[in-house]
PDB file of C-alpha atoms and ligand atoms in Angstrom:
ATOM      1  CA  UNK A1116     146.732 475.393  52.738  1.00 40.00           C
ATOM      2  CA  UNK A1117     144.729 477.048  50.361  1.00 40.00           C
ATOM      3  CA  UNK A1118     142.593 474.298  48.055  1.00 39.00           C
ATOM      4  CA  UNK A1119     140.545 477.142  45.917  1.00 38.00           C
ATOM      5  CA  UNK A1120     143.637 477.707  44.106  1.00 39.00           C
ATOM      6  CA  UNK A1121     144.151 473.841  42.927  1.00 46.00           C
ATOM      7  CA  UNK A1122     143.909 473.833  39.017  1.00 45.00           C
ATOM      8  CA  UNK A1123     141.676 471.677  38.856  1.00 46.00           C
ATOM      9  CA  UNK A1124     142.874 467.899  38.832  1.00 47.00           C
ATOM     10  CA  UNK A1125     139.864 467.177  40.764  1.00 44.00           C
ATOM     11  CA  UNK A1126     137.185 469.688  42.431  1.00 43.00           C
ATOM     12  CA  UNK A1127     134.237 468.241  43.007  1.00 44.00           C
ATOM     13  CA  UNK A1128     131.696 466.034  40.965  1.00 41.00           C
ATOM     14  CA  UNK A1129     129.319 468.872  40.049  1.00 39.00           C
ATOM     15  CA  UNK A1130     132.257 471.241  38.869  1.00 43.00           C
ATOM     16  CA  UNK A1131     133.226 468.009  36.920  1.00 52.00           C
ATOM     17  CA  UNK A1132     130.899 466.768  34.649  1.00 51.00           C
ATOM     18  CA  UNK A1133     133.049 464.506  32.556  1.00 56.00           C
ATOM     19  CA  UNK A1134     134.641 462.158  35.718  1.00 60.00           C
ATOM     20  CA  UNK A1135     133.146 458.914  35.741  1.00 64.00           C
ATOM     21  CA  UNK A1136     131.178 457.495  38.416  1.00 74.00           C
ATOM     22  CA  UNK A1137     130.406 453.711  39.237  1.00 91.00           C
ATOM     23  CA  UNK A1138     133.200 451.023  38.860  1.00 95.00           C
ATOM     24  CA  UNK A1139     136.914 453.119  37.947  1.00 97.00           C
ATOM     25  CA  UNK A1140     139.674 449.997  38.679  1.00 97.00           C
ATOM     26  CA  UNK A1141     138.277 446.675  38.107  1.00 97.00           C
ATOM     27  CA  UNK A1142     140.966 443.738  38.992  1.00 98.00           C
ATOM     28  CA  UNK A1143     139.354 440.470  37.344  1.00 98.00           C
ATOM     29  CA  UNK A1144     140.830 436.805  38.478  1.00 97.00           C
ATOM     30  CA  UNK A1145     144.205 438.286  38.215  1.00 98.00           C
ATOM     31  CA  UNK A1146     147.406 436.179  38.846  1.00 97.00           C
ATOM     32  CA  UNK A1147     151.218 437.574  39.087  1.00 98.00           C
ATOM     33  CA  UNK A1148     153.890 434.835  39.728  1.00 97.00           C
ATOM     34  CA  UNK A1149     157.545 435.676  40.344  1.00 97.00           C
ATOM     35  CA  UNK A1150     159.051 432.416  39.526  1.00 96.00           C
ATOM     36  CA  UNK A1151     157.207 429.413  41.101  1.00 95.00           C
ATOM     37  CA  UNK A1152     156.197 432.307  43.932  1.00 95.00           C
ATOM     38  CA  UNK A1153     152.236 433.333  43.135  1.00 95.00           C
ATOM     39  CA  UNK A1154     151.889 436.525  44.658  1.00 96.00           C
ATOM     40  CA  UNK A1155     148.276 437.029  43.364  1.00 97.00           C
ATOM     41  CA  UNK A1156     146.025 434.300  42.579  1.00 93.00           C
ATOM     42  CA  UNK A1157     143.529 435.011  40.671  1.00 95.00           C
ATOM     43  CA  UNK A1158     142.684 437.920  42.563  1.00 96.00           C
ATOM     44  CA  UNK A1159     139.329 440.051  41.832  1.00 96.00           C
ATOM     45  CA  UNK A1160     138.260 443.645  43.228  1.00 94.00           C
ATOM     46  CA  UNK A1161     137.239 446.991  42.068  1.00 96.00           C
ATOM     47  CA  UNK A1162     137.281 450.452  43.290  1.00 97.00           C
ATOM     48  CA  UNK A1163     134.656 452.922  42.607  1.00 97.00           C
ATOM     49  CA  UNK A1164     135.275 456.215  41.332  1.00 97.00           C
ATOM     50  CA  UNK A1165     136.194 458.892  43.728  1.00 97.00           C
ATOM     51  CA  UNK A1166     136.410 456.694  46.439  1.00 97.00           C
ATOM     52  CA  UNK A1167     139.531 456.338  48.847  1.00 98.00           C
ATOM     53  CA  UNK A1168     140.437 452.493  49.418  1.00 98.00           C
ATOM     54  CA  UNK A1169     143.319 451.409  51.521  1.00 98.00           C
ATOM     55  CA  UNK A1170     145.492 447.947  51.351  1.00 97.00           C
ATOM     56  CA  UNK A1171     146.743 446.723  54.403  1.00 97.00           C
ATOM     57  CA  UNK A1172     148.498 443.681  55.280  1.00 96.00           C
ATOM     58  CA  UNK A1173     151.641 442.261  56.114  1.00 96.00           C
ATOM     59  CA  UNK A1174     155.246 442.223  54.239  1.00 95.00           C
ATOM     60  CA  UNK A1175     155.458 440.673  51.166  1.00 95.00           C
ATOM     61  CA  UNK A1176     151.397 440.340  50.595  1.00 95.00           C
ATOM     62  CA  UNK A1177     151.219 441.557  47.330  1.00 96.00           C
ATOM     63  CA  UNK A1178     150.198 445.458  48.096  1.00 97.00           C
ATOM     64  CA  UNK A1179     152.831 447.016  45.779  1.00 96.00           C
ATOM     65  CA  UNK A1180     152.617 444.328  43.190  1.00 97.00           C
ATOM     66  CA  UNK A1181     148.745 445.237  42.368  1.00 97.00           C
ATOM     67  CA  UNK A1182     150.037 449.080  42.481  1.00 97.00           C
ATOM     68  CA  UNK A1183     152.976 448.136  39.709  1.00 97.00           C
ATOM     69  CA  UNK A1184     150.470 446.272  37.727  1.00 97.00           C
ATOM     70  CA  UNK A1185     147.788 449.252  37.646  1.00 97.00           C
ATOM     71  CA  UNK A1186     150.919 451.663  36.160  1.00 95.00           C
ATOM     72  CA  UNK A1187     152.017 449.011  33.571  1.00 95.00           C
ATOM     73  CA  UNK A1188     155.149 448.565  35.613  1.00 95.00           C
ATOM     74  CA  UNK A1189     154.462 444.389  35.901  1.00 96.00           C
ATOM     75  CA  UNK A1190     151.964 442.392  33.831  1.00 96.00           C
ATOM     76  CA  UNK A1191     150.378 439.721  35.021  1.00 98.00           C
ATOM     77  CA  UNK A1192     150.338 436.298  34.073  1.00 98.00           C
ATOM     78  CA  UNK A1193     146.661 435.861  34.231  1.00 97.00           C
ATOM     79  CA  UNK A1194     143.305 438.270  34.193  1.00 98.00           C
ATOM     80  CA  UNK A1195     142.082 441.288  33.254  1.00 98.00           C
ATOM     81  CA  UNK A1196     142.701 445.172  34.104  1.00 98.00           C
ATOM     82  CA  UNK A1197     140.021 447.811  33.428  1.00 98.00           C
ATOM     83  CA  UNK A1198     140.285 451.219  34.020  1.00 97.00           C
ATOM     84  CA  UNK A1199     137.437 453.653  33.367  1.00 96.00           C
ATOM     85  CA  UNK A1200     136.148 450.800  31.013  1.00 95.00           C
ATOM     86  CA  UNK A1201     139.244 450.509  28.913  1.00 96.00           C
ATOM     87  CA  UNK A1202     141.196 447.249  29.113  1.00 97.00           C
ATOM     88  CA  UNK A1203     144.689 447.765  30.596  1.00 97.00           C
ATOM     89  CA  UNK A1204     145.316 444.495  30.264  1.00 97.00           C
ATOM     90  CA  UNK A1205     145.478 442.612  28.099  1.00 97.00           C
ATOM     91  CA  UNK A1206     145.474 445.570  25.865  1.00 97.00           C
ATOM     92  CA  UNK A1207     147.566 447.154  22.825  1.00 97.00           C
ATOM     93  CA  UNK A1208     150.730 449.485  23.397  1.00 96.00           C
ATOM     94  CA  UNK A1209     148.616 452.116  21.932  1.00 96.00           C
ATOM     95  CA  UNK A1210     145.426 451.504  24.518  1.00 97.00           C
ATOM     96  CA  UNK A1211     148.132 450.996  27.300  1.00 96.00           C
ATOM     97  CA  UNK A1212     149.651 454.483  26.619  1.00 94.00           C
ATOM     98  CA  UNK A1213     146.013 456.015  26.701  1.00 94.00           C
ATOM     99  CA  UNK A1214     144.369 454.449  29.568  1.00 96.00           C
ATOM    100  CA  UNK A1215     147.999 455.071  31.904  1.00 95.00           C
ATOM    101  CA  UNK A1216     147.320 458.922  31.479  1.00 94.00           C
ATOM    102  CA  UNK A1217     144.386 458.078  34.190  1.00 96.00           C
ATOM    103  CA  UNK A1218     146.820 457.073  36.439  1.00 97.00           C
ATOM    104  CA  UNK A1219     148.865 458.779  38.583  1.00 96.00           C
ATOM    105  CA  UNK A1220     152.195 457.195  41.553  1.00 96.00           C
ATOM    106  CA  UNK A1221     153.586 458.773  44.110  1.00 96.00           C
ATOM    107  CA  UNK A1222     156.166 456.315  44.881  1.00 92.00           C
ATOM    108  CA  UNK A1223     158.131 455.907  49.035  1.00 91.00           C
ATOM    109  CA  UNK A1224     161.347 457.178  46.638  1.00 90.00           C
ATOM    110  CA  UNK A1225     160.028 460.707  45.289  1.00 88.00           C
ATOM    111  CA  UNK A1226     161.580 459.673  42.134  1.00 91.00           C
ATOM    112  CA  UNK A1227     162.082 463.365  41.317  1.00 96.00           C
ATOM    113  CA  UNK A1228     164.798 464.282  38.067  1.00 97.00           C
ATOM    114  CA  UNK A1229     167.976 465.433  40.186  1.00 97.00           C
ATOM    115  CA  UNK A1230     168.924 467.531  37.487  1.00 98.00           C
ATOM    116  CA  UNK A1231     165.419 469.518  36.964  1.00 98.00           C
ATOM    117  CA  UNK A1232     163.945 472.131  39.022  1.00 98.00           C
ATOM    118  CA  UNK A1233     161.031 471.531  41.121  1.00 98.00           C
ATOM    119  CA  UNK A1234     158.917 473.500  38.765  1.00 98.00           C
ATOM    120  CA  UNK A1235     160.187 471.397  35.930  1.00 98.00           C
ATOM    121  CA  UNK A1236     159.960 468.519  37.445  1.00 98.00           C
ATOM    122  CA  UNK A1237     155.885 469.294  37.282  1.00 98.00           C
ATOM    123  CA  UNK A1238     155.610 470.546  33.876  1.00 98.00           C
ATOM    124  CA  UNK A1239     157.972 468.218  32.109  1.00 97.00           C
ATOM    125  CA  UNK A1240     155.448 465.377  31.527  1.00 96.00           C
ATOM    126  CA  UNK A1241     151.997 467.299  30.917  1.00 97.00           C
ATOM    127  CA  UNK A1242     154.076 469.236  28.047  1.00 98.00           C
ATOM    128  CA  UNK A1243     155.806 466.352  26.465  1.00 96.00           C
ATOM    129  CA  UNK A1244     153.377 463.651  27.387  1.00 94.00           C
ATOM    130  CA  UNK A1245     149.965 465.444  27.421  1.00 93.00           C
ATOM    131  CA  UNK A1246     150.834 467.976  24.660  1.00 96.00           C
ATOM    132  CA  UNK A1247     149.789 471.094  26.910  1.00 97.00           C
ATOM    133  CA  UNK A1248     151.019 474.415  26.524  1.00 98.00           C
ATOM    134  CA  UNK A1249     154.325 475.619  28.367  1.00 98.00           C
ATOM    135  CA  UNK A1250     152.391 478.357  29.847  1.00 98.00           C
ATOM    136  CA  UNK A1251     149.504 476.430  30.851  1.00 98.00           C
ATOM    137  CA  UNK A1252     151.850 473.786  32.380  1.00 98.00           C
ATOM    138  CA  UNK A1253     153.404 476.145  34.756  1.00 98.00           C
ATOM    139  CA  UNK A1254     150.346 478.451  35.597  1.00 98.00           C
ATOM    140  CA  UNK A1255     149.095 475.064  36.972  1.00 97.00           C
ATOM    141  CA  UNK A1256     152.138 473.907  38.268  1.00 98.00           C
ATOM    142  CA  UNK A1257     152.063 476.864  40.366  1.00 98.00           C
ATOM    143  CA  UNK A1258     149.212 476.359  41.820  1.00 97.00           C
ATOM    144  CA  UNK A1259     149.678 472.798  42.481  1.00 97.00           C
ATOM    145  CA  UNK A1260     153.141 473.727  44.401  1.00 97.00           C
ATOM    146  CA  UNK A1261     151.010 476.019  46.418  1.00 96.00           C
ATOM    147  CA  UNK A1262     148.463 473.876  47.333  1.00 94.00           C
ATOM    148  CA  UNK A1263     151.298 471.344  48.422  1.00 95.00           C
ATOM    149  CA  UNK A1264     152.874 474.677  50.568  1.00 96.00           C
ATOM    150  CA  UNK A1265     156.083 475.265  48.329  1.00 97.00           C
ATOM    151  CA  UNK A1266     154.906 477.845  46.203  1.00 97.00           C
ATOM    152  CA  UNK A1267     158.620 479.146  47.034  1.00 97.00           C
ATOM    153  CA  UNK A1268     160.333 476.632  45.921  1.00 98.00           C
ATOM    154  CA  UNK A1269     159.988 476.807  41.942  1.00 98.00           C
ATOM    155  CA  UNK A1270     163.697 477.668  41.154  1.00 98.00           C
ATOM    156  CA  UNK A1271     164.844 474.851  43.575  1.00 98.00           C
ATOM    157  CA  UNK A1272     166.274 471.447  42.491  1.00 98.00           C
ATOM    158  CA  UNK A1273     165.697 468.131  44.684  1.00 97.00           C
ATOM    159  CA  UNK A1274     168.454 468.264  46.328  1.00 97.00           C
ATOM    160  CA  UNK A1275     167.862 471.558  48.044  1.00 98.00           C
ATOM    161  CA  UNK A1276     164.502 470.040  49.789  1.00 97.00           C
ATOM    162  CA  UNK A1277     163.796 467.998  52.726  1.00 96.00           C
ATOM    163  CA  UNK A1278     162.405 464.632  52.027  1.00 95.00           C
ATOM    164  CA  UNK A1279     159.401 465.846  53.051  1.00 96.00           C
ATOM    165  CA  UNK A1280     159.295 468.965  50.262  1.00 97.00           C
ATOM    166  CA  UNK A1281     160.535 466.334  47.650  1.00 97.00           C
ATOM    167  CA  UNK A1282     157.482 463.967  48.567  1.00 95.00           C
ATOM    168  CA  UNK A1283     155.095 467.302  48.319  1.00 97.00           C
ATOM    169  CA  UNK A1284     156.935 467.876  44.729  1.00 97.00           C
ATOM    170  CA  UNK A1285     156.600 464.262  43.427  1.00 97.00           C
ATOM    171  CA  UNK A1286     152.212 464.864  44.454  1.00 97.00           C
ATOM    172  CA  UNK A1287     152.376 467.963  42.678  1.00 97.00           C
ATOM    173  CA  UNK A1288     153.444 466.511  39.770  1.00 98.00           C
ATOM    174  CA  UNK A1289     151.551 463.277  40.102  1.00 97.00           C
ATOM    175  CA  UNK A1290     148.268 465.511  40.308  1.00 97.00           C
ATOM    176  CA  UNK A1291     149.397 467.674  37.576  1.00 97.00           C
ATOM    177  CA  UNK A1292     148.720 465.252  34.726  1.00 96.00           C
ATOM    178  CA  UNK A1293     145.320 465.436  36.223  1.00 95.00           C
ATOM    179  CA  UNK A1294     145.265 461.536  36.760  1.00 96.00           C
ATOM    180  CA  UNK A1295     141.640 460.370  38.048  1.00 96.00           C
ATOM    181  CA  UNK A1296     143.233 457.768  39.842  1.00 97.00           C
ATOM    182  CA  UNK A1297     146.301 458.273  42.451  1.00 98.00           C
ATOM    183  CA  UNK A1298     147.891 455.052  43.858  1.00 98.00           C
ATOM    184  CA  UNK A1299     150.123 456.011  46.666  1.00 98.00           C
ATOM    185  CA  UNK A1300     152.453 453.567  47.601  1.00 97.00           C
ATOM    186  CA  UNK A1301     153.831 454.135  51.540  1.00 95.00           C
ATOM    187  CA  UNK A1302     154.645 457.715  50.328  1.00 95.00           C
ATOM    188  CA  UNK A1303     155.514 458.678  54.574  1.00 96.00           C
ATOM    189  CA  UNK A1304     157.851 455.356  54.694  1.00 94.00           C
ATOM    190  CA  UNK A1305     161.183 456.650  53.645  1.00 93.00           C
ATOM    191  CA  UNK A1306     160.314 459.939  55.414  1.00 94.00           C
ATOM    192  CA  UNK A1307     161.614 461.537  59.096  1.00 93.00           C
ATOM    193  CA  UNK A1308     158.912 461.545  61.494  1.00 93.00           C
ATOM    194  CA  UNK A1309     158.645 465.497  62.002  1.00 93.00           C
ATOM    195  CA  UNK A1310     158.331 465.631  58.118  1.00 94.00           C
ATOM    196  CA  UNK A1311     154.849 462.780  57.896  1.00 95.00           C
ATOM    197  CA  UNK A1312     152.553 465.424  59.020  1.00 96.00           C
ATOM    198  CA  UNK A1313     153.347 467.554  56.999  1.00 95.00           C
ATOM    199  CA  UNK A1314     152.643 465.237  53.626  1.00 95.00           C
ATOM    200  CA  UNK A1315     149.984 463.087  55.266  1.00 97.00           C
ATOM    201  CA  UNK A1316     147.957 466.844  55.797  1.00 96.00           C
ATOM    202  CA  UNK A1317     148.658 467.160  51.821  1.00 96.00           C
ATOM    203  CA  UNK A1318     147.115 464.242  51.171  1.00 97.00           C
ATOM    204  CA  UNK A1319     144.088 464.243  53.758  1.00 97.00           C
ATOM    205  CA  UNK A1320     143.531 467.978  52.001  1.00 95.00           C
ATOM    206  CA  UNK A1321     143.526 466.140  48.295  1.00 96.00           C
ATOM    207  CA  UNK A1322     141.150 463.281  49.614  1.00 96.00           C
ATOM    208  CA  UNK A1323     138.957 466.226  50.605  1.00 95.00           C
ATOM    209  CA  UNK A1324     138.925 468.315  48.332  1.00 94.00           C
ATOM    210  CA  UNK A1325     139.165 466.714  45.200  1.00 94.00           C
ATOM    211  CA  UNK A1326     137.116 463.990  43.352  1.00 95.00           C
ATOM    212  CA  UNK A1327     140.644 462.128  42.505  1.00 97.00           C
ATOM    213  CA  UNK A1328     139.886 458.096  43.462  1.00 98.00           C
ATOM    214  CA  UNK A1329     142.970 457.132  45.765  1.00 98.00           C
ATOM    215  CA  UNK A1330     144.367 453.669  46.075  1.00 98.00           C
ATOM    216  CA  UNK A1331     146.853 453.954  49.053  1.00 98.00           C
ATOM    217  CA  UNK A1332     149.118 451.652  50.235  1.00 97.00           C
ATOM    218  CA  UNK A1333     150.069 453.011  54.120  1.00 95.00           C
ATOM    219  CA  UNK A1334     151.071 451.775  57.702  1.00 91.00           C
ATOM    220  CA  UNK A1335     150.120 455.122  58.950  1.00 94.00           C
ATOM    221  CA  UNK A1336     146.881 453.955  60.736  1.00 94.00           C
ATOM    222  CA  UNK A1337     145.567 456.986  61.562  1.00 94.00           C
ATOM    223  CA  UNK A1338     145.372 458.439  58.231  1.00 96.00           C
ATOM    224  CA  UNK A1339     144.339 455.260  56.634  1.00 96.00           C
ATOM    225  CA  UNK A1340     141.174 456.034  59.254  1.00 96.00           C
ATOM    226  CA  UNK A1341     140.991 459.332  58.147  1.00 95.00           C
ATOM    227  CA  UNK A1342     140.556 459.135  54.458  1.00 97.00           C
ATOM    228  CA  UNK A1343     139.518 456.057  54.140  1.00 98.00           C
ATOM    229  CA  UNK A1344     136.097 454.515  52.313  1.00 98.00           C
ATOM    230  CA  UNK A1345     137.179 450.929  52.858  1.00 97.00           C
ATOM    231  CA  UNK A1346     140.196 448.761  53.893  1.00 98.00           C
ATOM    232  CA  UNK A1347     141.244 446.005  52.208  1.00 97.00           C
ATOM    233  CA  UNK A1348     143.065 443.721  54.200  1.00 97.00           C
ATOM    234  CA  UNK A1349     145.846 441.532  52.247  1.00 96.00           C
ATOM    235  CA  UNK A1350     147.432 438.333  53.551  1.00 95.00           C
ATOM    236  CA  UNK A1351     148.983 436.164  50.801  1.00 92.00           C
ATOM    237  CA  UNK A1352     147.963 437.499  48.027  1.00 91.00           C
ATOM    238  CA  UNK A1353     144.344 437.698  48.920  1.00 94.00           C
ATOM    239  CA  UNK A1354     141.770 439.824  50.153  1.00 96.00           C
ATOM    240  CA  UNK A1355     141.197 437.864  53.513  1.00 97.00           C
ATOM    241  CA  UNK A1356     138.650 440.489  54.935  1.00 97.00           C
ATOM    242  CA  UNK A1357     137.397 443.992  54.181  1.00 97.00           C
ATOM    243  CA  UNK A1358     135.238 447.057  55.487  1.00 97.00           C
ATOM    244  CA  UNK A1359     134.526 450.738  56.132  1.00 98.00           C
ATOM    245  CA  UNK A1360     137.752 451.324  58.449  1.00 97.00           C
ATOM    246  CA  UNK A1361     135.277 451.667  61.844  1.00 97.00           C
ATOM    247  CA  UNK A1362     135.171 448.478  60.744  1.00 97.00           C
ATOM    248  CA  UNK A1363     138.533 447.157  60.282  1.00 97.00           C
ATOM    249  CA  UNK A1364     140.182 448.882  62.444  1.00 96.00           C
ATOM    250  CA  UNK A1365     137.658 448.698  65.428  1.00 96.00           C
ATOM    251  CA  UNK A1366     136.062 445.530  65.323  1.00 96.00           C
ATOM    252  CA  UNK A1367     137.546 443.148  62.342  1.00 97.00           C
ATOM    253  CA  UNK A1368     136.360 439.642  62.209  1.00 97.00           C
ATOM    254  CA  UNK A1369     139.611 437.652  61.763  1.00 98.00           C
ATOM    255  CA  UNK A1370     141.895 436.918  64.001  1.00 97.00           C
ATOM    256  CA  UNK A1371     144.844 437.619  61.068  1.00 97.00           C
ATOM    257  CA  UNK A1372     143.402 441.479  60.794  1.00 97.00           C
ATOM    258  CA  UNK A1373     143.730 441.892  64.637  1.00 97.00           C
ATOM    259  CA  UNK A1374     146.836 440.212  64.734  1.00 96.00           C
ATOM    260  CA  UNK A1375     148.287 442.219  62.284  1.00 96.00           C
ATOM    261  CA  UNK A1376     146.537 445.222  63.253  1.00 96.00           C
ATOM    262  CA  UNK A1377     147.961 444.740  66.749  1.00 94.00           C
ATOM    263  CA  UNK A1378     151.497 444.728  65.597  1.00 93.00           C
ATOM    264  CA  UNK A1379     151.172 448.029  63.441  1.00 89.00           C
ATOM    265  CA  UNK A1380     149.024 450.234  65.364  1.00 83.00           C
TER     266      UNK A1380
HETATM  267  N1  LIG B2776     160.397 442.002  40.904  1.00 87.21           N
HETATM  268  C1  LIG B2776     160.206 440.945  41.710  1.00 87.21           C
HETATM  269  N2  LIG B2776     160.864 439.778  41.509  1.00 87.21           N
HETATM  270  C2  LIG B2776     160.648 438.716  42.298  1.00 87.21           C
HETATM  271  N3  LIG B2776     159.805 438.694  43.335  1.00 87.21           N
HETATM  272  C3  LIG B2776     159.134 439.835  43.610  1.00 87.21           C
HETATM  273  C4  LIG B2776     159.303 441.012  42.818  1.00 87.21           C
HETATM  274  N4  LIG B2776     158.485 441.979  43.317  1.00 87.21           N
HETATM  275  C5  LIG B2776     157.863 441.428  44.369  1.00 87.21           C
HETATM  276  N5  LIG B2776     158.230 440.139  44.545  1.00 87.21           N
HETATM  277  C6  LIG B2776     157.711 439.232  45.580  1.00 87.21           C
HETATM  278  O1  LIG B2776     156.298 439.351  45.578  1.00 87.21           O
HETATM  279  C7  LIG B2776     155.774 439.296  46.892  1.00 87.21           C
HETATM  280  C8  LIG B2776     154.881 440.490  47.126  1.00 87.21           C
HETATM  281  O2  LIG B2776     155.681 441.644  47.097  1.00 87.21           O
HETATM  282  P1  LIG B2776     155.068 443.090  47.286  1.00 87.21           P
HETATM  283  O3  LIG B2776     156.177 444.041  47.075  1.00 87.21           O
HETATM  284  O4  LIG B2776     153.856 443.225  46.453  1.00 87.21           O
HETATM  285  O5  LIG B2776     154.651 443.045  48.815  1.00 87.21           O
HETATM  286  P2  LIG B2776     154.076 444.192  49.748  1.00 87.21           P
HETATM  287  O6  LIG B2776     152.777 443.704  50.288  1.00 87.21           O
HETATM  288  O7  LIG B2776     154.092 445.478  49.039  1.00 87.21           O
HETATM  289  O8  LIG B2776     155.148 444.200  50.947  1.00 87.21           O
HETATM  290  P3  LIG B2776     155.759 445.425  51.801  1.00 87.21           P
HETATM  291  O9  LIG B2776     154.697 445.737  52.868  1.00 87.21           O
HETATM  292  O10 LIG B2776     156.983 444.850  52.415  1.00 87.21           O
HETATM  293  O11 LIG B2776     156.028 446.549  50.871  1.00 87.21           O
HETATM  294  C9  LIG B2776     156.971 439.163  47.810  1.00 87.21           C
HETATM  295  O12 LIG B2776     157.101 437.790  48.111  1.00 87.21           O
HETATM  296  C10 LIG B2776     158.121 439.632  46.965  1.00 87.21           C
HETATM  297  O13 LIG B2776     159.300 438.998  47.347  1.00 87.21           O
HETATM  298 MG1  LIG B2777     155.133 447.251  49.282  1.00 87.21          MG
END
């Protein structure tokens, strides 16, 4: 798949002069309770930019929660958000609306609007949210649906595609409000097997060619090898261990990691 054409959401560092670099997601002493149920407690870690950082860790360990917290979908009880050095929490509606353009979800339910087509589907929010031209919107949508292999699918709606096309869509548009940070939350899970591949090789070709910082929530082992600076390893709410993913995935130092590694892989 062609990468030269990608509109820019990412390139690379010297094409890019205004990304960040150092510290981009910084998770300070943060605490989420559902009821008397504390899924975080008081949880810190950050994520430098452009790096690629994977959670791993059993059901119910608090991956997706710290994904719904970084795009505003939760708050938590207790702590502090920062993103590219602005608070995201605590922080004004007004901050909270500026800092979430950084941040970009591909969700395991593509999410896409039914009733849009797929071309739409990536314009709509850089027009209405990011205020840029129609043209400009679909020029780049374009070549975002052609980096993601379905430059022939403009005219389509969801419906028409395979899971796998809709999960290619719902990255296109994620990367089209040129976020610097893309959580991906088990985007192969609800997916056929014949149709991972397929999205995991979109992905592996964003990690590579792009300067985008990726926090990625995935089972899929292999990839998570792949792309991956470091692994964080959950258990309870807690980072219990963590590592480059030769690391991890080779030679982890808790039992829990190779328990739990040994049931996945
Ligand atoms: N909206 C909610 N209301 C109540 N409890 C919730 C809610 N969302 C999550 N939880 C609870 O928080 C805990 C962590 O859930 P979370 O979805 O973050 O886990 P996870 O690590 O992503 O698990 P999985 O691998 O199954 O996706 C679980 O005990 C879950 O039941
Ligand atoms: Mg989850």
């Amino acid at each position: 798949m062609p990468t030269d054409t990608l509109p820019n959401p990412g390139t690379n560092p010297e094409k890019n002069p205004d990304r960040s670099t150092g510290e981009l997601i910084r998770l300070e002493q943060v605490t989420k309770q559902f009821g008397s149920n504390t899924v975080l407690d008081h949880l810190d870690f950050s994520v430098d930019a452009g790096k690629h950082v994977t959670l791993i860790g059993p059901s119910g360990s608090g991956k997706t929660t710290i994904l719904r917290l970084l795009m505003t979908l939760l708050k938590p009880d207790e702590g502090t958000i920062t993103v590219d050095g602005q608070q995201l929490f605590p922080a004004s509606d007004k901050q909270v609306r500026e800092v979430r353009k950084k941040i970009g979800m591909v969700f395991q339910q593509f999410n896409l609007f039914p009733n849009m087509t797929v071309l739409r589907n990536i314009t709509e929010a850089p027009v209405t949210v990011l205020g840029m031209s129609k043209d400009e919107a679909v020029e780049r949508a374009k070549g975002l649906l052609d980096m993601v292999g379905l430059a022939d699918k403009c005219d389509a709606h969801p419906a028409q595609l395979s899971g796998g096309q809709q999960q290619r869509v719902a990255i296109a548009r994620a990367l089209a409000m040129r976020p610097q940070v893309l959580l991906l939350d088990e985007v192969t899970s609800a997916l056929d097997p014949e149709l991972v591949a397929g999205v995991l090789d979109v992905l592996r070709d964003i990690a590579r060619s792009t300067d985008i910082t990726m926090l990625c929530v995935t089972h899929e082992m292999n990839f998570a090898r792949d792309i991956s600076d470091q692994v964080l390893m959950f258990d309870s709410g807690r980072i219990i261990e963590s590592g480059s993913p030769e690391k991890i995935f080779s030679d982890p130092e808790l039992d829990r990691t190779r328990e739990f590694l040994s049931a996945v892989l």
